[in-house]
Amino acid sequence: MRILCPYCGDRDAAEFTTIGSAPPPRPAPDAPMAEWHAFLHLRDNPAGLHAELWQHSQGCRQWLRVMRDTRSHAVAGAEACRS
Amino acid sequence: MRYSALALLRHALTDNRSWTPAWREPTPKSAYDTIIVGGGGHGLATAHYLAKEHGLTDVAVVEKGWLGSGNVGRNTTIIRSNYLLPGNTPFYEHSMKLWEGLEQDINYNAMVSQRGVLNLFHSDSQRDAYARRGNAMRLAGVDAELLDAAQVRAMVPGLAMEGRRFPVKGGLLQRRGGTVRHDAVAWGYARAADQRGVDLLQNTEVTGIRIEAGRVLGVETTRGFIGAQRVGLAVAGNTSRVAAMAGLRLPIESHVLQAFVSEAVKPMIHTVVTYGAGHLYVSQSDKGGLVFGGDIDGYNSYAQRGNLPVVHDVMECAVQLFPAMSRLRTLRQWGGIMDMSMDGSPIIDRTPIDGLFLNCGWCYGGFKATPASGWCFAHTIATGQPHALNAAFRLDRFATGAVIDEKGAGAQANLH
């Protein structure tokens, strides 16, 4: 699996670490518990295109938002989270 | 047909031409009392115990491929009940007891081999943690022994013990743990369930779940609609997709776990050994191949294949523990899709939809749980209430905070 880093180019996935799905917007601190529960625990877990966060930890150390197909592992695109 | 030494002899005399199929190929009825979605280990075990323990035989198991085509044939065949937390230990110990009587129960040779499971520790603090787990196990009536380095050396001669970054200081041994021939578990349960009248519907994929006024009515399949009073889902890595057909969003991520088999060698490792400083578990099959695996790849996947970084990591761990393995060639490698839950523990429970039951979240420990999972799921479906053994495996525990987090890793599925 390879990821096209916007800073470093096409690099092997071994250089990256992931924390999984790109999370939805964080609920407000006083949001109901049900909202926090959904934010923290529930996942769409799609078979297909999946937005997720990867850090290029052995490269530029930037956090990337990666679109990846969970059926084929093909990376459709990656953009820096800061942009 | 019952299997026996006499039957083997009789069939040998007729050149083994008179064996008949182990189960029927029924046409689906228009409706059943209970439908189990998923013809893997857990689904087939559920069907068997529904029929045997609860007298429910108007049951169908609906499987999209062939029986046992998923994780029951993709694991590393290890069974154990060496858990720490009270929500887990009695459940897995019940599973171990069912393993011990399985072959007599289903009249099928599942090659249950209680060769022991040895968890190695590599530091004083890890020894303390393992001693604590061993004590918790013994308090729950599970066997556990703490071995020192000399005892480990005598038990597993090929281990690299010293002169390493992580020297082996000892191990926690569960002698009743071991391995089971995994495919035979699926086939044995399938045959036993079939003999009690359960219909096993292969090549029948569920495409929808029909629900009306909050109550399940049956499942849409590639062979038409099949009605049911009760539907149980036991579909492992595909749980999120099938549950989505019922409008459920679950605390589950699907991840790929790889496993490996080496070429066959003479007897070398006669127990199951796990590495405490990396992540590796290895045993030797009766054919001589070393069967081993490590961590999940760490990213969501439905691909049933993994990537090289984890292959590299697993091989490194293997060679650190058993330097002789560096000379071996890998014969086979594959991946299975794990239903990783947010606390690393399973879910066997009702759902907010009447008549719809859920069995999932096995992470990468589902195989050892097969008998108890089926037993508890059958109880939950038949009585409408969880059994005391699976009372902690609730679907709502993430919302209430009553999670069962063996690793203490928090709501991060790829760390469990």
GROMACS .gro file of N, CA and C in nm, chain A residues 1 14 18-19 37 40-47 50 54 68 70-73, chain B residues 240 249-254 298-303 305 307 342 398-399 412 414:
model
  120
    1MET      N    1   0.085  -0.119   0.000
    1MET     CA    2   0.000   0.000   0.000
    1MET      C    3   0.089   0.125   0.000
   14ALA      N    4   0.445   0.199   0.509
   14ALA     CA    5   0.521   0.169   0.630
   14ALA      C    6   0.567   0.296   0.700
   18THR      N    7  -0.173   0.540   1.144
   18THR     CA    8  -0.311   0.587   1.132
   18THR      C    9  -0.383   0.579   1.265
   19ILE      N   10  -0.477   0.669   1.285
   19ILE     CA   11  -0.565   0.655   1.401
   19ILE      C   12  -0.706   0.621   1.357
   37HIS      N   13  -2.135   0.986   2.281
   37HIS     CA   14  -2.123   0.841   2.260
   37HIS      C   15  -2.105   0.811   2.112
   40LEU      N   16  -1.758   0.920   1.994
   40LEU     CA   17  -1.645   0.842   2.045
   40LEU      C   18  -1.648   0.697   1.996
   41HIS      N   19  -1.766   0.636   1.989
   41HIS     CA   20  -1.773   0.491   1.971
   41HIS      C   21  -1.828   0.443   1.838
   42LEU      N   22  -1.923   0.515   1.779
   42LEU     CA   23  -1.993   0.458   1.663
   42LEU      C   24  -1.919   0.492   1.533
   43ARG      N   25  -1.919   0.395   1.442
   43ARG     CA   26  -1.845   0.411   1.317
   43ARG      C   27  -1.932   0.369   1.199
   44ASP      N   28  -1.911   0.438   1.084
   44ASP     CA   29  -1.979   0.395   0.962
   44ASP      C   30  -1.918   0.266   0.908
   45ASN      N   31  -1.787   0.252   0.919
   45ASN     CA   32  -1.717   0.130   0.880
   45ASN      C   33  -1.755   0.085   0.740
   46PRO      N   34  -1.739   0.171   0.639
   46PRO     CA   35  -1.787   0.135   0.506
   46PRO      C   36  -1.697   0.034   0.435
   47ALA      N   37  -1.757  -0.046   0.347
   47ALA     CA   38  -1.680  -0.128   0.253
   47ALA      C   39  -1.675  -0.047   0.125
   50HIS      N   40  -1.328   0.541   0.220
   50HIS     CA   41  -1.328   0.567   0.363
   50HIS      C   42  -1.232   0.683   0.390
   54TRP      N   43  -0.410   0.983   0.862
   54TRP     CA   44  -0.279   0.918   0.868
   54TRP      C   45  -0.175   1.026   0.898
   68ARG      N   46  -0.941   0.628   0.107
   68ARG     CA   47  -0.886   0.497   0.073
   68ARG      C   48  -1.000   0.398   0.058
   70THR      N   49  -1.151   0.056   0.123
   70THR     CA   50  -1.123  -0.052   0.219
   70THR      C   51  -1.135  -0.190   0.155
   71ARG      N   52  -1.187  -0.198   0.031
   71ARG     CA   53  -1.195  -0.328  -0.034
   71ARG      C   54  -1.067  -0.362  -0.110
   72SER      N   55  -0.996  -0.259  -0.158
   72SER     CA   56  -0.877  -0.284  -0.239
   72SER      C   57  -0.750  -0.222  -0.181
   73HIS      N   58  -0.764  -0.138  -0.077
   73HIS     CA   59  -0.654  -0.062  -0.017
   73HIS      C   60  -0.599   0.046  -0.110
  323SER      N   61  -2.093  -0.461   1.039
  323SER     CA   62  -2.141  -0.324   1.017
  323SER      C   63  -2.229  -0.317   0.893
  332ARG      N   64  -2.609   0.151   1.358
  332ARG     CA   65  -2.471   0.197   1.345
  332ARG      C   66  -2.399   0.149   1.470
  333LEU      N   67  -2.289   0.076   1.453
  333LEU     CA   68  -2.232  -0.001   1.564
  333LEU      C   69  -2.094   0.048   1.606
  334PRO      N   70  -2.054   0.013   1.730
  334PRO     CA   71  -1.918   0.045   1.776
  334PRO      C   72  -1.817  -0.058   1.724
  335ILE      N   73  -1.813  -0.073   1.591
  335ILE     CA   74  -1.732  -0.178   1.529
  335ILE      C   75  -1.654  -0.119   1.412
  336GLU      N   76  -1.527  -0.159   1.400
  336GLU     CA   77  -1.450  -0.132   1.279
  336GLU      C   78  -1.400  -0.266   1.225
  337SER      N   79  -1.393  -0.279   1.093
  337SER     CA   80  -1.341  -0.401   1.032
  337SER      C   81  -1.194  -0.384   0.998
  381GLY      N   82  -0.398  -0.256   1.121
  381GLY     CA   83  -0.418  -0.128   1.187
  381GLY      C   84  -0.504  -0.028   1.113
  382TYR      N   85  -0.545  -0.061   0.991
  382TYR     CA   86  -0.633   0.029   0.917
  382TYR      C   87  -0.758  -0.049   0.877
  383ASN      N   88  -0.869   0.022   0.855
  383ASN     CA   89  -0.994  -0.044   0.816
  383ASN      C   90  -0.974  -0.122   0.686
  384SER      N   91  -1.029  -0.243   0.681
  384SER     CA   92  -1.013  -0.322   0.560
  384SER      C   93  -1.122  -0.427   0.549
  385TYR      N   94  -1.167  -0.449   0.427
  385TYR     CA   95  -1.255  -0.561   0.395
  385TYR      C   96  -1.186  -0.652   0.292
  386ALA      N   97  -1.054  -0.639   0.275
  386ALA     CA   98  -0.987  -0.698   0.160
  386ALA      C   99  -0.940  -0.842   0.181
  388ARG      N  100  -0.674  -0.944   0.279
  388ARG     CA  101  -0.530  -0.956   0.259
  388ARG      C  102  -0.464  -0.834   0.323
  390ASN      N  103  -0.073  -0.614   0.431
  390ASN     CA  104   0.041  -0.551   0.366
  390ASN      C  105   0.172  -0.593   0.430
  425MET      N  106  -1.492  -0.142   2.022
  425MET     CA  107  -1.425  -0.024   2.077
  425MET      C  108  -1.361  -0.050   2.213
  481PHE      N  109  -2.122   0.077   2.574
  481PHE     CA  110  -2.038   0.191   2.537
  481PHE      C  111  -2.107   0.322   2.575
  482ALA      N  112  -2.239   0.322   2.565
  482ALA     CA  113  -2.314   0.442   2.604
  482ALA      C  114  -2.320   0.455   2.756
  495GLN      N  115  -1.031   0.290   2.089
  495GLN     CA  116  -0.943   0.299   1.971
  495GLN      C  117  -0.932   0.157   1.917
  497ASN      N  118  -0.814  -0.005   1.668
  497ASN     CA  119  -0.694  -0.072   1.616
  497ASN      C  120  -0.587  -0.095   1.724
   0.00000   0.00000   0.00000
